[in-house]
Amino acid sequence: MKILEFAKKEKMVTRDFPVVPYEVTEGFRGKPEYSYEKCLGCGACAVACPSNAVTVKKDEERGLSVWKIDYNRCIFCGRCDEVCPTEAISLSKQYVMCVLFDKEDLTVTGEMKLRKCDSCGRYYSTERLYNYVYNKLISAGWDRATIDEKAKHLKFCPDCRREQAINNYVNQMTKRG
Amino acid sequence: MEKTEIKGKKFISELGNLFKVEVIRHQPDDQITILVDRNDLPEVVKTLYYKMGGWLSTMVANDEREINGNYAVYYVLSMEGNKMEEGDELPPEEKCWITVKALIPAHDPVYPSVALKVPAAVWYEREARDMMGLIAEGLPDQRRLALSDDFPAGIYPLRKDSIDYREKFAPYDLDKEPDYDFLYPEGEGVMDVPLGPTHITSDEPGHFRLFVDGETIIDADYKLFYVHRGIEKLAENRLDYDQMAFIAERICGICGFAHAVSCIESSENVTGLDVPLRARAIRTICLETERLHSHLLNIGLASEFTGNVTAFLQMFKIREQTMDMAQILTGGRKTYGMILTGGVRRDITDVERKEMNRIMDKVEIEFKECLDGIIDSPNFLKRLKGVGVLNKKIARDFSPVGPNVRGAGFNRDARYDHPFDWYKKVDFKVPVYGDGDVLSRVLVRAGEFLESISIIRQCLDLMPSGPIMVKKPFVEPYSHGVGFVEAPRGEDIHWTMHGNAQKVHRWRVRASTYNNWPSLRFQFRGNSVADAPLIVGSLDPCYSCSERVTVVDVKKQKTKIIQMEDLKKYAITRKDSPLKN
C-alpha cells in the first residue's frame, strides 16, 4: 500500500488546538473590535454592512444614538473597517467567539449623546460627529470669522438647512427685486 | 474595451429564415438576446440546441408586468457545438451566449413546454411554475419542484406583487418561533413566503428514492429543495451591487467565490466595465485556489466511500495547505469577502506571492504521491470503474456541467469555451475522460487540480501591476446580462436584470449542481445500492444530500427507510446488507 508509505513521511500534523492556539496569517479577517472612544456615531459602518450586523438606531426618548454590533450576524467581510473615518472599528485576529447561555453576550453596544437642531429642536446627529466636523474646520486653518460662518450650518438638521437655503435664496431674490 | 464584432450573428440569421425573430440587445458582444413568439419557443430552442450546438445553461422566468405588462421567459444557451465527437465544436470566434426571450401575457400565463423537445429544460420549467406561476403546456413532469408540498396554491413567491415591499421584516427571534404547524393560512392577509432559490451543496437535505430489484437500482427519484433560503427574493429591490457579492458568496460553502464573481460579472458584463487587469488576475487566482481545495475534498471523499479512510485523511492534510493559501490571499480560510463591483478588495504583495509559490510546490509533490497511492490500489479501481456511467447521449440531452460532463467525454468548460477574466492569457488543458464513470470523474478532478496549480503559477508570474479597483458604473435600468464562471463543480450562471435605483430587479442563480441533478437518475440505473452514495458523491454535491434513503423493492412491494450511516457502512464494508430482513 503506497498510501501508507506516503502517510508515514510526515509526522503527526494534528495540533493541540485549545492549548496551543492556531496561528493565523497576516491580514486575517477576524472579529471586528469596537473602540467606543473613537466612534463618532456617523453610521457609515451600518450603511456598508451587507448582513446588517452593525446597526445604528436613534433612541429619541433618552436622546441617545445606539450603535450595536451583533457578532451572530457578522460575516467578517471587513466593509465596516474600510469605511470607518476614525478607525473605531477594525478587524482583529481573534476568531474564537463562544458564549455560554446568553446570545446577548455576542453583541457590543455603544451609546452616544444626540445633538438637537438649533432651529427645530429635533435630534439629528451625535455630539461627537458635530465636534469632529467642527474640529476638522478649525484644523483647516481659517480665521475665526470664516469658521463661525461655516459652522453655522452644522448646527441645523438637514431639513432646516434646506429650508434656510431656500429662504436665503428667496430673500436675496426679493431684495434684488 | 475594444469594440469587437457582435458574436452569434450567423445563428440569428439562420434562425431568421425559419422563424420570426427580433433581436434585442442589452448585453456585451458575446451575449445576444432574441425575442420570439411564445408559440415558436420550443422549436427555436430545439434548433439552437441540437442543430446549432447549444447547451442549456439556465432558464429564467421573470415578472415584467411593470415594464411591459407581460411575464417573460429567457432560455440562456451556451453555443459551443455538439461536441459528440472530437473536433465537433464551434471555432472560438463563434462561441457565444444566446438568450431566447418570449413574452407571456399576464392574463394568460401559459407557454408551450420546451422540455418535450429539449429535456434539459424540465427542472427549470417546473421551477418556473412553482415560483412564478407560468404554466408550461405539455410539461412531462407536473410535480412541484421548489416549493414544499404543503405550500398554499395560488401564491407565487417570485411575482412582484406577492409581498408588500414596504413591510420590513425584523430578524426572527428563535424563542418566539411557533412550532411546526402548517396549513395555517386562514382568513385574509395571511401570507407565507418561502424565499429565493436553493443551492444544492453542503449539508443540504434531500430525499432520494431508490427503486431496487434485489441489490440493483432500476430507477431513482429524489426530492430536493428542502432548504429554500430566499436569496433571489432577498436581493430584489433591496440589495445594491456591492452588497450582492457578499450575499452571493454565501450561497455555497465551497464555491462561494465563484458565485460572487459570477454575480458581480453579470452586472459588469452589461455595462461593459473595463475591470483592471490586475483585479482580473487576482480573481482568477482565487477561483483556482477554490478549485484546489474543492477537488481535494472530493477525491478524498471518493476514497472514503470506498473504505480508504487513510487516503481521505491524507487528502485533507494536503487540503489544509490550500486553505492556508486562501488565508494568505483573502484573510480567511475561505475565499470570501474579496470582490466588489469594479475589482477586488485586496492586493497580492510580493511576500505573499513567494509564500504561495512555496506552498504550491509542496502541495503539487504531495498530491502526486498521494494520488499515486490511491489509484494504485486495485480495490479502489474496482469499486470506481464502470459505476454510475453517464451515457453520452443522455449527457447531450440534459446539459450537465463540470467534471460530470468532462468525465463523459465532452470538453465543456466555461474557462475554455467562454474565456473570462484572465483565462484568455493563460495556457491550460481541459482534462477529458470518455468513460463517464466515477473513475473518470475522479481522474478529471485530479487532472484539473494540476492544471489549476499551473494556472495560479502563470497568473502570479504574469500579473501586471496597476490598480485593482475602478469606480462603479451606472447600470442602465432593465438591462440584463449573464455572468458565468467555471466553479469546481461546473459552470455557474447568474442572470441579473437590473432595476431602478441601481438595485436588482431579478436575480437568477443557477448553481452548477442544478444541471447535474436531472441526469443523475440515469446514472443510478443498473448499479448496486452500495454504490449509490459513491455516485451521488461523484457529482460533488454534499454527500449529506442523500441523508435519508428509502429503498423500494419492486418485487416484494416493500418500503424500508435506511439511515445514511447504515448505507455508508454498507458501501464501505459491503457486508451485512441493510436490505436484508
PDB file of N, CA, C and O in Angstrom, chain A residues 1-4 6-7 9-10 13 22-29 47-50 52 73 75 77-79 82 103, chain B residues 171 242-243 246 250 310-311 314 317-318 320 324 327-328 330-331 333 336-337 340 345-346 366 369-370 372-374 376:
ATOM      1  N   MET A   1       0.846  -1.202   0.000  1.00  0.00           N
ATOM      2  CA  MET A   1       0.000   0.000   0.000  1.00  0.00           C
ATOM      3  C   MET A   1       0.884   1.255   0.000  1.00  0.00           C
ATOM      4  O   MET A   1       1.507   1.599   0.999  1.00  0.00           O
ATOM      5  N   LYS A   2       0.906   1.902  -1.147  1.00  0.00           N
ATOM      6  CA  LYS A   2       1.739   3.101  -1.284  1.00  0.00           C
ATOM      7  C   LYS A   2       1.276   4.209  -0.364  1.00  0.00           C
ATOM      8  O   LYS A   2       2.056   5.020   0.099  1.00  0.00           O
ATOM      9  N   ILE A   3      -0.060   4.243  -0.143  1.00  0.00           N
ATOM     10  CA  ILE A   3      -0.617   5.355   0.613  1.00  0.00           C
ATOM     11  C   ILE A   3      -0.077   5.371   2.043  1.00  0.00           C
ATOM     12  O   ILE A   3       0.137   6.419   2.632  1.00  0.00           O
ATOM     13  N   LEU A   4       0.220   4.171   2.576  1.00  0.00           N
ATOM     14  CA  LEU A   4       0.750   4.115   3.935  1.00  0.00           C
ATOM     15  C   LEU A   4       2.172   4.651   3.988  1.00  0.00           C
ATOM     16  O   LEU A   4       2.558   5.336   4.931  1.00  0.00           O
ATOM     17  N   PHE A   6       3.276   6.920   2.050  1.00  0.00           N
ATOM     18  CA  PHE A   6       3.131   8.376   1.965  1.00  0.00           C
ATOM     19  C   PHE A   6       2.739   8.955   3.322  1.00  0.00           C
ATOM     20  O   PHE A   6       3.251   9.982   3.749  1.00  0.00           O
ATOM     21  N   ALA A   7       1.825   8.247   3.995  1.00  0.00           N
ATOM     22  CA  ALA A   7       1.350   8.750   5.285  1.00  0.00           C
ATOM     23  C   ALA A   7       2.451   8.762   6.321  1.00  0.00           C
ATOM     24  O   ALA A   7       2.469   9.600   7.216  1.00  0.00           O
ATOM     25  N   LYS A   9       5.503   9.498   5.908  1.00  0.00           N
ATOM     26  CA  LYS A   9       6.541  10.504   5.648  1.00  0.00           C
ATOM     27  C   LYS A   9       6.512  11.667   6.632  1.00  0.00           C
ATOM     28  O   LYS A   9       7.524  12.146   7.084  1.00  0.00           O
ATOM     29  N   GLU A  10       5.309  12.132   6.885  1.00  0.00           N
ATOM     30  CA  GLU A  10       5.211  13.291   7.769  1.00  0.00           C
ATOM     31  C   GLU A  10       4.728  12.832   9.131  1.00  0.00           C
ATOM     32  O   GLU A  10       3.868  11.957   9.226  1.00  0.00           O
ATOM     33  N   VAL A  13       0.345  15.771  12.227  1.00  0.00           N
ATOM     34  CA  VAL A  13       0.091  17.174  11.939  1.00  0.00           C
ATOM     35  C   VAL A  13      -1.045  17.732  12.794  1.00  0.00           C
ATOM     36  O   VAL A  13      -1.304  18.918  12.778  1.00  0.00           O
ATOM     37  N   TYR A  22      -4.257  28.292  17.267  1.00  0.00           N
ATOM     38  CA  TYR A  22      -3.968  28.214  15.832  1.00  0.00           C
ATOM     39  C   TYR A  22      -3.471  29.566  15.365  1.00  0.00           C
ATOM     40  O   TYR A  22      -4.102  30.595  15.633  1.00  0.00           O
ATOM     41  N   GLU A  23      -2.346  29.562  14.690  1.00  0.00           N
ATOM     42  CA  GLU A  23      -1.797  30.851  14.269  1.00  0.00           C
ATOM     43  C   GLU A  23      -2.366  31.250  12.926  1.00  0.00           C
ATOM     44  O   GLU A  23      -2.310  30.496  11.967  1.00  0.00           O
ATOM     45  N   VAL A  24      -2.899  32.447  12.863  1.00  0.00           N
ATOM     46  CA  VAL A  24      -3.475  32.911  11.613  1.00  0.00           C
ATOM     47  C   VAL A  24      -2.448  33.745  10.864  1.00  0.00           C
ATOM     48  O   VAL A  24      -1.478  34.221  11.443  1.00  0.00           O
ATOM     49  N   THR A  25      -2.678  33.910   9.573  1.00  0.00           N
ATOM     50  CA  THR A  25      -1.716  34.657   8.776  1.00  0.00           C
ATOM     51  C   THR A  25      -1.895  36.155   8.976  1.00  0.00           C
ATOM     52  O   THR A  25      -2.875  36.617   9.546  1.00  0.00           O
ATOM     53  N   GLU A  26      -0.941  36.877   8.459  1.00  0.00           N
ATOM     54  CA  GLU A  26      -1.019  38.339   8.438  1.00  0.00           C
ATOM     55  C   GLU A  26      -2.245  38.725   7.610  1.00  0.00           C
ATOM     56  O   GLU A  26      -2.505  38.145   6.569  1.00  0.00           O
ATOM     57  N   GLY A  27      -3.007  39.685   8.101  1.00  0.00           N
ATOM     58  CA  GLY A  27      -4.166  40.117   7.317  1.00  0.00           C
ATOM     59  C   GLY A  27      -5.370  39.226   7.459  1.00  0.00           C
ATOM     60  O   GLY A  27      -6.264  39.243   6.641  1.00  0.00           O
ATOM     61  N   PHE A  28      -5.399  38.419   8.498  1.00  0.00           N
ATOM     62  CA  PHE A  28      -6.564  37.569   8.761  1.00  0.00           C
ATOM     63  C   PHE A  28      -7.752  38.460   9.123  1.00  0.00           C
ATOM     64  O   PHE A  28      -7.597  39.463   9.809  1.00  0.00           O
ATOM     65  N   ARG A  29      -8.917  38.068   8.628  1.00  0.00           N
ATOM     66  CA  ARG A  29     -10.100  38.869   8.960  1.00  0.00           C
ATOM     67  C   ARG A  29     -10.854  38.217  10.103  1.00  0.00           C
ATOM     68  O   ARG A  29     -11.594  37.281   9.901  1.00  0.00           O
ATOM     69  N   VAL A  47     -24.319  51.492   7.156  1.00  0.00           N
ATOM     70  CA  VAL A  47     -24.741  51.551   5.758  1.00  0.00           C
ATOM     71  C   VAL A  47     -23.986  50.514   4.939  1.00  0.00           C
ATOM     72  O   VAL A  47     -24.555  49.850   4.070  1.00  0.00           O
ATOM     73  N   ALA A  48     -22.697  50.352   5.241  1.00  0.00           N
ATOM     74  CA  ALA A  48     -21.878  49.462   4.423  1.00  0.00           C
ATOM     75  C   ALA A  48     -22.122  47.994   4.747  1.00  0.00           C
ATOM     76  O   ALA A  48     -21.919  47.146   3.892  1.00  0.00           O
ATOM     77  N   CYS A  49     -22.530  47.694   5.946  1.00  0.00           N
ATOM     78  CA  CYS A  49     -22.623  46.293   6.387  1.00  0.00           C
ATOM     79  C   CYS A  49     -23.610  45.501   5.530  1.00  0.00           C
ATOM     80  O   CYS A  49     -24.794  45.819   5.499  1.00  0.00           O
ATOM     81  N   PRO A  50     -23.149  44.470   4.824  1.00  0.00           N
ATOM     82  CA  PRO A  50     -24.072  43.737   3.948  1.00  0.00           C
ATOM     83  C   PRO A  50     -25.047  42.845   4.712  1.00  0.00           C
ATOM     84  O   PRO A  50     -26.096  42.520   4.194  1.00  0.00           O
ATOM     85  N   ASN A  52     -26.310  43.436   7.863  1.00  0.00           N
ATOM     86  CA  ASN A  52     -26.994  44.144   8.950  1.00  0.00           C
ATOM     87  C   ASN A  52     -26.509  43.716  10.334  1.00  0.00           C
ATOM     88  O   ASN A  52     -27.292  43.654  11.272  1.00  0.00           O
ATOM     89  N   ARG A  73     -24.508  37.837  13.473  1.00  0.00           N
ATOM     90  CA  ARG A  73     -24.827  38.123  12.081  1.00  0.00           C
ATOM     91  C   ARG A  73     -23.592  38.453  11.259  1.00  0.00           C
ATOM     92  O   ARG A  73     -23.666  38.537  10.045  1.00  0.00           O
ATOM     93  N   ILE A  75     -20.351  38.606   9.062  1.00  0.00           N
ATOM     94  CA  ILE A  75     -19.744  37.677   8.111  1.00  0.00           C
ATOM     95  C   ILE A  75     -18.262  37.989   7.886  1.00  0.00           C
ATOM     96  O   ILE A  75     -17.647  37.473   6.975  1.00  0.00           O
ATOM     97  N   CYS A  77     -16.564  40.449   6.633  1.00  0.00           N
ATOM     98  CA  CYS A  77     -16.124  40.928   5.328  1.00  0.00           C
ATOM     99  C   CYS A  77     -15.189  42.118   5.475  1.00  0.00           C
ATOM    100  O   CYS A  77     -14.370  42.375   4.608  1.00  0.00           O
ATOM    101  N   GLY A  78     -15.322  42.860   6.566  1.00  0.00           N
ATOM    102  CA  GLY A  78     -14.428  43.986   6.783  1.00  0.00           C
ATOM    103  C   GLY A  78     -14.828  45.265   6.083  1.00  0.00           C
ATOM    104  O   GLY A  78     -14.027  46.181   5.953  1.00  0.00           O
ATOM    105  N   ARG A  79     -16.073  45.351   5.618  1.00  0.00           N
ATOM    106  CA  ARG A  79     -16.519  46.595   4.976  1.00  0.00           C
ATOM    107  C   ARG A  79     -16.572  47.739   5.994  1.00  0.00           C
ATOM    108  O   ARG A  79     -16.292  48.876   5.665  1.00  0.00           O
ATOM    109  N   GLU A  82     -13.266  49.271   6.391  1.00  0.00           N
ATOM    110  CA  GLU A  82     -12.890  50.090   5.230  1.00  0.00           C
ATOM    111  C   GLU A  82     -13.480  51.489   5.279  1.00  0.00           C
ATOM    112  O   GLU A  82     -12.836  52.461   4.906  1.00  0.00           O
ATOM    113  N   LYS A 103     -27.117  34.785  24.237  1.00  0.00           N
ATOM    114  CA  LYS A 103     -26.705  35.280  22.924  1.00  0.00           C
ATOM    115  C   LYS A 103     -26.332  36.758  22.966  1.00  0.00           C
ATOM    116  O   LYS A 103     -25.569  37.232  22.144  1.00  0.00           O
TER     117      LYS A 103
ATOM    118  N   PRO B 171     -35.384  40.575  12.072  1.00  0.00           N
ATOM    119  CA  PRO B 171     -34.817  39.241  12.234  1.00  0.00           C
ATOM    120  C   PRO B 171     -35.634  38.444  13.239  1.00  0.00           C
ATOM    121  O   PRO B 171     -36.068  38.973  14.263  1.00  0.00           O
ATOM    122  N   ASP B 242     -22.855  46.187  -4.480  1.00  0.00           N
ATOM    123  CA  ASP B 242     -21.780  45.830  -3.564  1.00  0.00           C
ATOM    124  C   ASP B 242     -22.239  44.791  -2.558  1.00  0.00           C
ATOM    125  O   ASP B 242     -21.513  43.867  -2.223  1.00  0.00           O
ATOM    126  N   GLN B 243     -23.445  44.961  -2.085  1.00  0.00           N
ATOM    127  CA  GLN B 243     -23.935  44.025  -1.072  1.00  0.00           C
ATOM    128  C   GLN B 243     -24.205  42.648  -1.670  1.00  0.00           C
ATOM    129  O   GLN B 243     -24.057  41.632  -1.010  1.00  0.00           O
ATOM    130  N   PHE B 246     -21.597  39.853  -1.393  1.00  0.00           N
ATOM    131  CA  PHE B 246     -21.445  39.202  -0.084  1.00  0.00           C
ATOM    132  C   PHE B 246     -22.568  38.207   0.170  1.00  0.00           C
ATOM    133  O   PHE B 246     -22.378  37.216   0.853  1.00  0.00           O
ATOM    134  N   ARG B 250     -22.378  33.559  -0.079  1.00  0.00           N
ATOM    135  CA  ARG B 250     -22.927  32.702   0.969  1.00  0.00           C
ATOM    136  C   ARG B 250     -23.827  31.619   0.403  1.00  0.00           C
ATOM    137  O   ARG B 250     -24.371  30.827   1.160  1.00  0.00           O
ATOM    138  N   THR B 310      -7.605   6.214   5.214  1.00  0.00           N
ATOM    139  CA  THR B 310      -6.263   6.779   5.268  1.00  0.00           C
ATOM    140  C   THR B 310      -6.071   7.797   4.150  1.00  0.00           C
ATOM    141  O   THR B 310      -5.593   8.903   4.377  1.00  0.00           O
ATOM    142  N   ALA B 311      -6.471   7.399   2.943  1.00  0.00           N
ATOM    143  CA  ALA B 311      -6.303   8.302   1.810  1.00  0.00           C
ATOM    144  C   ALA B 311      -7.121   9.566   2.005  1.00  0.00           C
ATOM    145  O   ALA B 311      -6.667  10.672   1.686  1.00  0.00           O
ATOM    146  N   GLN B 314      -5.260  11.742   4.349  1.00  0.00           N
ATOM    147  CA  GLN B 314      -4.065  12.314   3.721  1.00  0.00           C
ATOM    148  C   GLN B 314      -4.437  13.441   2.766  1.00  0.00           C
ATOM    149  O   GLN B 314      -3.766  14.459   2.687  1.00  0.00           O
ATOM    150  N   LYS B 317      -5.054  16.411   4.691  1.00  0.00           N
ATOM    151  CA  LYS B 317      -3.808  17.015   5.174  1.00  0.00           C
ATOM    152  C   LYS B 317      -3.254  17.956   4.095  1.00  0.00           C
ATOM    153  O   LYS B 317      -2.804  19.065   4.396  1.00  0.00           O
ATOM    154  N   ILE B 318      -3.325  17.514   2.853  1.00  0.00           N
ATOM    155  CA  ILE B 318      -2.864  18.369   1.761  1.00  0.00           C
ATOM    156  C   ILE B 318      -3.796  19.561   1.611  1.00  0.00           C
ATOM    157  O   ILE B 318      -3.372  20.687   1.385  1.00  0.00           O
ATOM    158  N   GLU B 320      -5.434  21.120   3.776  1.00  0.00           N
ATOM    159  CA  GLU B 320      -5.227  22.149   4.789  1.00  0.00           C
ATOM    160  C   GLU B 320      -4.255  23.220   4.282  1.00  0.00           C
ATOM    161  O   GLU B 320      -4.413  24.407   4.570  1.00  0.00           O
ATOM    162  N   ASP B 324      -4.609  27.326   3.725  1.00  0.00           N
ATOM    163  CA  ASP B 324      -3.665  28.365   4.127  1.00  0.00           C
ATOM    164  C   ASP B 324      -3.426  29.345   2.987  1.00  0.00           C
ATOM    165  O   ASP B 324      -3.274  30.544   3.201  1.00  0.00           O
ATOM    166  N   GLN B 327      -6.077  31.703   2.942  1.00  0.00           N
ATOM    167  CA  GLN B 327      -5.934  32.664   4.035  1.00  0.00           C
ATOM    168  C   GLN B 327      -4.938  33.771   3.681  1.00  0.00           C
ATOM    169  O   GLN B 327      -5.153  34.938   3.995  1.00  0.00           O
ATOM    170  N   ILE B 328      -3.878  33.379   3.000  1.00  0.00           N
ATOM    171  CA  ILE B 328      -2.902  34.388   2.577  1.00  0.00           C
ATOM    172  C   ILE B 328      -3.545  35.353   1.591  1.00  0.00           C
ATOM    173  O   ILE B 328      -3.363  36.568   1.665  1.00  0.00           O
ATOM    174  N   THR B 330      -6.888  36.037   0.982  1.00  0.00           N
ATOM    175  CA  THR B 330      -8.079  36.805   1.310  1.00  0.00           C
ATOM    176  C   THR B 330      -8.235  37.123   2.783  1.00  0.00           C
ATOM    177  O   THR B 330      -9.117  37.881   3.149  1.00  0.00           O
ATOM    178  N   GLY B 331      -7.413  36.522   3.626  1.00  0.00           N
ATOM    179  CA  GLY B 331      -7.565  36.803   5.044  1.00  0.00           C
ATOM    180  C   GLY B 331      -8.555  35.886   5.725  1.00  0.00           C
ATOM    181  O   GLY B 331      -8.880  36.112   6.876  1.00  0.00           O
ATOM    182  N   ARG B 333     -10.038  31.528   5.798  1.00  0.00           N
ATOM    183  CA  ARG B 333      -9.786  30.187   5.265  1.00  0.00           C
ATOM    184  C   ARG B 333     -10.625  29.902   4.026  1.00  0.00           C
ATOM    185  O   ARG B 333     -10.314  29.033   3.235  1.00  0.00           O
ATOM    186  N   TYR B 336     -13.668  34.255   0.867  1.00  0.00           N
ATOM    187  CA  TYR B 336     -14.817  35.131   0.973  1.00  0.00           C
ATOM    188  C   TYR B 336     -14.387  36.600   1.074  1.00  0.00           C
ATOM    189  O   TYR B 336     -13.267  36.913   1.441  1.00  0.00           O
ATOM    190  N   GLY B 337     -15.330  37.454   0.776  1.00  0.00           N
ATOM    191  CA  GLY B 337     -15.147  38.879   1.068  1.00  0.00           C
ATOM    192  C   GLY B 337     -14.074  39.557   0.253  1.00  0.00           C
ATOM    193  O   GLY B 337     -13.431  40.493   0.716  1.00  0.00           O
ATOM    194  N   LEU B 340     -15.729  43.194  -5.117  1.00  0.00           N
ATOM    195  CA  LEU B 340     -16.748  44.233  -5.231  1.00  0.00           C
ATOM    196  C   LEU B 340     -16.882  44.550  -6.722  1.00  0.00           C
ATOM    197  O   LEU B 340     -16.009  44.210  -7.505  1.00  0.00           O
ATOM    198  N   ARG B 345     -10.793  43.627  -3.519  1.00  0.00           N
ATOM    199  CA  ARG B 345     -10.547  44.486  -2.369  1.00  0.00           C
ATOM    200  C   ARG B 345      -9.143  44.346  -1.813  1.00  0.00           C
ATOM    201  O   ARG B 345      -8.733  45.129  -0.965  1.00  0.00           O
ATOM    202  N   ARG B 346      -8.443  43.326  -2.223  1.00  0.00           N
ATOM    203  CA  ARG B 346      -7.164  43.072  -1.574  1.00  0.00           C
ATOM    204  C   ARG B 346      -6.123  42.709  -2.631  1.00  0.00           C
ATOM    205  O   ARG B 346      -6.374  41.897  -3.502  1.00  0.00           O
ATOM    206  N   GLU B 366       3.181  16.531  -3.048  1.00  0.00           N
ATOM    207  CA  GLU B 366       2.441  15.648  -2.135  1.00  0.00           C
ATOM    208  C   GLU B 366       1.207  15.068  -2.819  1.00  0.00           C
ATOM    209  O   GLU B 366       0.884  13.895  -2.651  1.00  0.00           O
ATOM    210  N   GLU B 369       2.078  12.208  -5.187  1.00  0.00           N
ATOM    211  CA  GLU B 369       2.410  10.980  -4.454  1.00  0.00           C
ATOM    212  C   GLU B 369       1.168  10.323  -3.898  1.00  0.00           C
ATOM    213  O   GLU B 369       0.959   9.115  -4.018  1.00  0.00           O
ATOM    214  N   CYS B 370       0.310  11.160  -3.299  1.00  0.00           N
ATOM    215  CA  CYS B 370      -0.879  10.632  -2.632  1.00  0.00           C
ATOM    216  C   CYS B 370      -1.831  10.020  -3.652  1.00  0.00           C
ATOM    217  O   CYS B 370      -2.377   8.945  -3.444  1.00  0.00           O
ATOM    218  N   ASP B 372      -1.075   8.825  -6.513  1.00  0.00           N
ATOM    219  CA  ASP B 372      -0.458   7.593  -6.978  1.00  0.00           C
ATOM    220  C   ASP B 372      -0.801   6.455  -6.030  1.00  0.00           C
ATOM    221  O   ASP B 372      -1.153   5.354  -6.451  1.00  0.00           O
ATOM    222  N   GLY B 373      -0.731   6.762  -4.736  1.00  0.00           N
ATOM    223  CA  GLY B 373      -1.065   5.762  -3.726  1.00  0.00           C
ATOM    224  C   GLY B 373      -2.505   5.311  -3.793  1.00  0.00           C
ATOM    225  O   GLY B 373      -2.808   4.145  -3.583  1.00  0.00           O
ATOM    226  N   ILE B 374      -3.399   6.266  -4.092  1.00  0.00           N
ATOM    227  CA  ILE B 374      -4.829   5.909  -4.137  1.00  0.00           C
ATOM    228  C   ILE B 374      -5.133   5.085  -5.383  1.00  0.00           C
ATOM    229  O   ILE B 374      -5.744   4.025  -5.321  1.00  0.00           O
ATOM    230  N   ASP B 376      -3.266   3.424  -7.207  1.00  0.00           N
ATOM    231  CA  ASP B 376      -2.520   2.174  -7.265  1.00  0.00           C
ATOM    232  C   ASP B 376      -3.308   1.006  -6.671  1.00  0.00           C
ATOM    233  O   ASP B 376      -3.123  -0.137  -7.056  1.00  0.00           O
TER     234      ASP B 376
END
